[in-house]
Coordinates of C-alpha atoms in Angstrom, one line a residue:
M1179 CA -138.6 4.4 79.5
K1180 CA -138.2 2.1 76.4
L1181 CA -141.2 -0.2 75.4
G1182 CA -141.2 -1.8 72.1
N1183 CA -144.9 -1.9 70.9
L1184 CA -145.1 -4.6 68.5
F1185 CA -148.6 -4.0 67.0
A1186 CA -148.9 -2.2 63.7
V1187 CA -151.5 -1.7 61.2
A1188 CA -151.2 -2.8 57.5
V1189 CA -153.6 -3.0 54.8
L1190 CA -152.9 -4.6 51.3
M1191 CA -154.5 -2.5 48.8
T1192 CA -155.7 -3.9 45.3
P1193 CA -153.3 -4.3 42.7
L1194 CA -153.1 -1.5 40.2
P1195 CA -154.6 -2.7 36.8
F1196 CA -151.8 -2.3 34.5
V1197 CA -149.3 -4.4 36.0
G1198 CA -149.7 -8.2 36.3
M1199 CA -149.2 -9.8 39.6
A1200 CA -146.8 -12.3 38.5
Q1201 CA -143.6 -11.1 37.2
P1202 CA -140.6 -13.2 36.1
A1203 CA -137.5 -12.2 38.0
W1204 CA -135.5 -9.2 36.8
A1205 CA -138.5 -8.5 34.6
H1206 CA -138.1 -4.7 34.8
P1207 CA -134.8 -3.0 35.0
T1208 CA -136.6 0.0 37.0
H1209 CA -139.0 0.0 39.7
T1210 CA -140.7 3.1 41.4
V1211 CA -141.6 3.3 44.9
A1212 CA -143.3 6.0 46.4
I1213 CA -144.2 6.8 50.2
T1214 CA -147.3 9.2 50.9
G1215 CA -149.0 9.8 54.3
A1216 CA -148.6 12.1 57.3
L1217 CA -146.5 11.7 60.4
V1218 CA -148.5 13.5 63.7
V1219 CA -146.8 14.3 67.0
E1220 CA -148.6 15.6 70.1
N1221 CA -147.4 17.1 73.2
N1222 CA -150.0 17.9 76.1
P1223 CA -148.2 19.2 79.0
V1224 CA -150.4 19.1 82.6
F1225 CA -150.3 22.9 82.7
G1226 CA -150.5 25.1 79.6
K1227 CA -151.6 24.9 76.1
G1228 CA -151.0 21.4 74.1
S1229 CA -149.4 21.0 70.7
R1230 CA -150.2 18.9 67.8
I1231 CA -148.4 19.1 64.9
T1232 CA -148.7 17.1 61.3
R1233 CA -145.9 16.9 58.8
H1234 CA -146.8 15.8 55.3
V1235 CA -144.6 12.7 54.1
F1236 CA -143.6 11.9 50.7
R1237 CA -140.7 10.4 49.2
E1238 CA -140.4 8.6 45.6
V1239 CA -137.3 6.8 44.4
N1240 CA -136.5 4.5 41.3
L1241 CA -134.9 1.2 42.5
T1242 CA -132.8 -1.2 40.1
H1243 CA -131.1 -4.2 40.9
G1244 CA -127.9 -2.2 40.8
D1245 CA -129.0 0.3 43.2
P1246 CA -131.7 -1.5 45.2
K1247 CA -132.3 0.1 48.6
E1248 CA -133.2 3.6 49.8
S1249 CA -134.0 4.9 53.3
F1250 CA -135.7 7.8 54.6
L1251 CA -135.8 9.5 57.6
F1252 CA -138.9 12.0 58.6
V1253 CA -138.6 14.1 62.0
Q1254 CA -141.4 16.1 63.5
C1255 CA -141.1 18.0 67.0
A1256 CA -144.0 19.3 69.1
G1257 CA -144.1 21.5 72.1
G1258 CA -140.5 21.9 72.2
E1259 CA -140.3 18.5 74.0
S1260 CA -142.2 15.6 72.0
R1261 CA -139.8 14.1 68.7
G1262 CA -141.3 11.6 66.4
E1263 CA -139.0 9.9 63.9
L1264 CA -140.3 7.7 61.2
R1265 CA -137.5 5.7 59.1
V1266 CA -139.0 3.9 55.9
T1267 CA -136.5 1.6 54.6
V1268 CA -137.5 -0.1 50.7
D1269 CA -135.3 -2.7 48.9
L1270 CA -135.7 -4.1 45.6
I1271 CA -134.9 -8.0 45.9
E1272 CA -134.3 -10.7 43.3
S1273 CA -137.5 -12.0 43.0
D1274 CA -138.7 -8.2 41.8
R1275 CA -140.4 -7.6 44.9
V1276 CA -139.8 -4.8 47.2
T1277 CA -139.3 -5.0 50.9
V1278 CA -140.5 -2.4 53.3
S1279 CA -139.2 -1.8 57.0
A1280 CA -140.8 0.9 58.8
L1281 CA -139.7 2.1 62.5
L1282 CA -141.3 4.8 64.5
N1283 CA -139.6 6.3 67.6
F1284 CA -141.0 8.5 69.9
F1285 CA -138.7 10.9 72.2
E1286 CA -139.6 13.1 75.1
G1287 CA -137.5 15.1 77.1
S1288 CA -136.7 18.7 78.1
T1289 CA -136.1 19.8 74.6
C1290 CA -136.8 18.1 71.2
G1291 CA -133.2 17.2 71.0
S1292 CA -134.0 14.5 73.6
T1293 CA -132.5 10.8 73.4
D1294 CA -135.0 9.7 75.8
L1295 CA -136.8 7.0 74.1
E1296 CA -140.3 6.5 75.2
E1297 CA -141.7 4.1 72.6
F1298 CA -141.4 2.4 69.3
Q1299 CA -143.2 0.2 66.8
R1300 CA -141.9 -1.5 63.9
W1301 CA -143.4 -2.7 60.6
N1302 CA -141.9 -4.9 58.1
G1303 CA -143.5 -6.6 54.8
S1304 CA -143.0 -6.8 50.9
I1305 CA -145.0 -5.9 47.9
A1306 CA -145.2 -7.1 44.2
A1307 CA -144.9 -4.6 41.5
G1308 CA -148.8 -3.1 41.0
E1309 CA -149.4 -3.3 44.5
S1310 CA -149.7 -0.9 47.5
V1311 CA -149.4 -1.2 51.2
K1312 CA -151.2 0.9 53.9
V1313 CA -149.3 1.1 57.0
G1314 CA -150.0 2.4 60.6
L1315 CA -147.6 3.0 63.2
E1316 CA -148.1 4.3 66.9
A1317 CA -145.8 5.1 69.9
Y1318 CA -146.7 7.0 73.3
N1319 CA -145.3 8.2 76.7
H1320 CA -148.4 6.3 78.4
E1321 CA -148.4 9.0 81.2
F1322 CA -151.7 9.5 82.9
Q1323 CA -151.3 13.2 83.2
S1324 CA -149.7 13.8 79.5
N1325 CA -150.6 11.1 76.9
D1326 CA -148.0 12.4 74.5
G1327 CA -147.0 10.6 71.6
A1328 CA -146.7 10.2 67.4
V1329 CA -148.6 8.2 65.0
A1330 CA -147.8 7.8 61.3
N1331 CA -149.9 6.9 58.5
F1332 CA -148.1 6.0 55.2
T1333 CA -149.2 4.1 51.9
V1334 CA -146.2 2.6 49.6
T1335 CA -146.7 1.6 46.3
H1336 CA -144.7 -0.1 44.0
N1337 CA -145.2 0.3 40.1
V1338 CA -142.9 -0.3 36.8
P1339 CA -143.2 1.9 33.8
E1340 CA -145.0 0.4 30.8
R1341 CA -142.3 -1.1 28.3
P1342 CA -142.5 0.5 24.8
A1343 CA -143.3 -1.4 21.9
K1344 CA -140.6 -3.0 19.5
P1345 CA -140.6 -1.4 16.1
T1346 CA -141.6 -4.2 13.5
D1347 CA -141.2 -4.4 9.5
V1348 CA -137.9 -3.2 9.6
R1349 CA -136.2 -2.7 6.2
A1350 CA -133.0 -1.5 4.8
R1351 CA -132.2 -0.1 1.2
A1352 CA -128.6 0.6 0.0
V1353 CA -128.3 3.7 -1.8
R1354 CA -125.8 5.7 -3.5
V1355 CA -122.9 2.9 -4.3
L1356 CA -121.5 2.3 -7.7
C1357 CA -120.8 -1.4 -8.5
V1358 CA -119.8 -2.7 -11.7
P1359 CA -119.6 -6.5 -12.8
R1360 CA -116.5 -8.1 -11.9
L1361 CA -114.8 -5.0 -10.3
P1362 CA -115.2 -3.9 -6.8
C1363 CA -118.0 -1.6 -5.5
S1364 CA -116.3 2.2 -5.6
G1365 CA -117.6 5.1 -3.4
K1366 CA -119.4 5.1 -0.1
K1367 CA -122.4 3.4 0.5
E1368 CA -125.7 4.9 2.4
V1369 CA -128.2 2.8 3.9
V1370 CA -132.0 4.0 4.4
V1371 CA -133.4 2.0 7.4
K1372 CA -137.4 2.0 7.8
W1373 CA -139.7 0.7 10.4
V1374 CA -143.4 0.8 11.8
D1375 CA -143.6 2.9 15.2
N1376 CA -145.8 0.5 17.1
S1377 CA -145.1 2.6 20.6
V1378 CA -147.2 5.0 22.1
N1379 CA -145.0 5.9 24.9
E1380 CA -141.5 6.3 23.5
I1381 CA -139.2 9.3 24.1
G1382 CA -137.0 8.5 21.0
Y1383 CA -135.4 5.6 19.2
S1384 CA -132.0 4.0 18.9
I1385 CA -130.8 2.4 16.0
R1386 CA -127.3 0.3 15.7
D1387 CA -124.8 -0.8 13.4
T1388 CA -123.9 -3.9 14.5
T1389 CA -120.7 -4.2 12.2
T1390 CA -119.3 -1.1 13.9
G1391 CA -121.0 -1.1 17.5
E1392 CA -122.2 2.6 16.6
T1393 CA -125.6 3.6 18.1
V1394 CA -127.3 6.9 16.9
G1395 CA -130.2 8.4 19.3
L1396 CA -133.2 9.5 17.2
P1397 CA -136.5 11.7 18.4
A1398 CA -139.8 9.9 19.1
N1399 CA -142.1 9.1 16.4
T1400 CA -139.2 8.5 14.0
T1401 CA -139.7 5.7 11.3
E1402 CA -136.8 6.3 8.9
F1403 CA -132.9 7.0 9.1
T1404 CA -130.3 7.2 6.6
W1405 CA -126.9 6.1 7.4
S1406 CA -124.1 7.5 5.5
G1407 CA -120.4 7.0 4.7
L1408 CA -120.4 3.2 4.7
D1409 CA -118.0 0.9 3.1
P1410 CA -119.6 -0.7 0.3
Q1411 CA -117.3 -4.0 0.7
V1412 CA -118.7 -4.4 4.4
K1413 CA -121.8 -6.1 5.6
H1414 CA -123.7 -3.6 8.0
C1415 CA -126.4 -5.2 10.0
F1416 CA -128.8 -2.9 11.8
L1417 CA -131.0 -3.0 14.6
V1418 CA -133.7 -0.9 16.1
R1419 CA -135.6 -0.1 19.3
A1420 CA -137.8 2.0 20.8
N1421 CA -137.0 3.9 24.4
G1422 CA -139.2 4.8 27.2
D1423 CA -138.7 7.1 30.2
A1424 CA -137.1 4.1 32.0
E1425 CA -137.6 1.0 29.9
V1426 CA -136.9 0.1 26.1
S1427 CA -138.3 -2.2 23.8
E1428 CA -136.5 -5.3 22.5
W1429 CA -134.2 -4.7 19.7
S1430 CA -135.7 -5.7 16.2
A1431 CA -134.3 -8.8 14.2
P1432 CA -131.0 -7.6 12.7
I1433 CA -131.1 -6.9 8.8
R1434 CA -128.9 -5.7 6.5
A1435 CA -128.7 -4.1 2.6
I1436 CA -126.1 -5.4 0.2
L1437 CA -126.8 -3.6 -3.3
P1438 CA -130.0 -1.5 -4.0
G1439 CA -133.4 -3.3 -4.2
Q1440 CA -131.6 -5.9 -2.3
L1441 CA -132.6 -7.0 1.2
S1442 CA -130.8 -9.8 3.2
S1443 CA -131.2 -11.2 6.9
C1444 CA -128.0 -11.2 8.8
A1445 CA -129.1 -14.3 10.8

């Protein structure tokens, strides 16, 4: 028999302290969603020993607006006859909230592969960044002699990584270039770019020559880079940013070095 159980339990948890409740649209490129809990399936035959099996439920996924949706299926059988199936779907929407759709199906028959649906229960909701929600679902066969069923209790959390701090006080100094008054500069130019490391969670830095479009990756805690082989007749502008595990800082303001000891903005 197929009975729809529309009652579900959900408790909204206290927001996690490191994330603001109000986020502008698309404020974070990556959203981490975790599902943690248990699926319990019970089989109680009229004659013989019953069976109660618990399956640990855990999945973690990074969602982006380019790849916003994931669906997970958890299946557990008990007593060779009773099967619980929990499907949880998470979807990152335009407002930077994550919608959660959960469906618990309970099947029972002569084998665990039975398609005889006894009962189901659904839950739908959404959570903002920094929130978590507890969901409880139940589905049974409602038989007097053998009240078999499935129970799912799990928590869904929605977090965003902390963005690294932007490097500041970026300076560029040109070296190794020969310039004579009223004559073109000769040789190749080197530019030493320095900055202040303000981040505590970066995994590296990127420095970009906006003139050529070339970007160089650097290790964490770097505060200096020498760019070699530059044409002394060309104005080269440089940007620096900190790279986190899933987020990046803003680029620094563009800066350029013309001649040794001279500093000029690219604005």
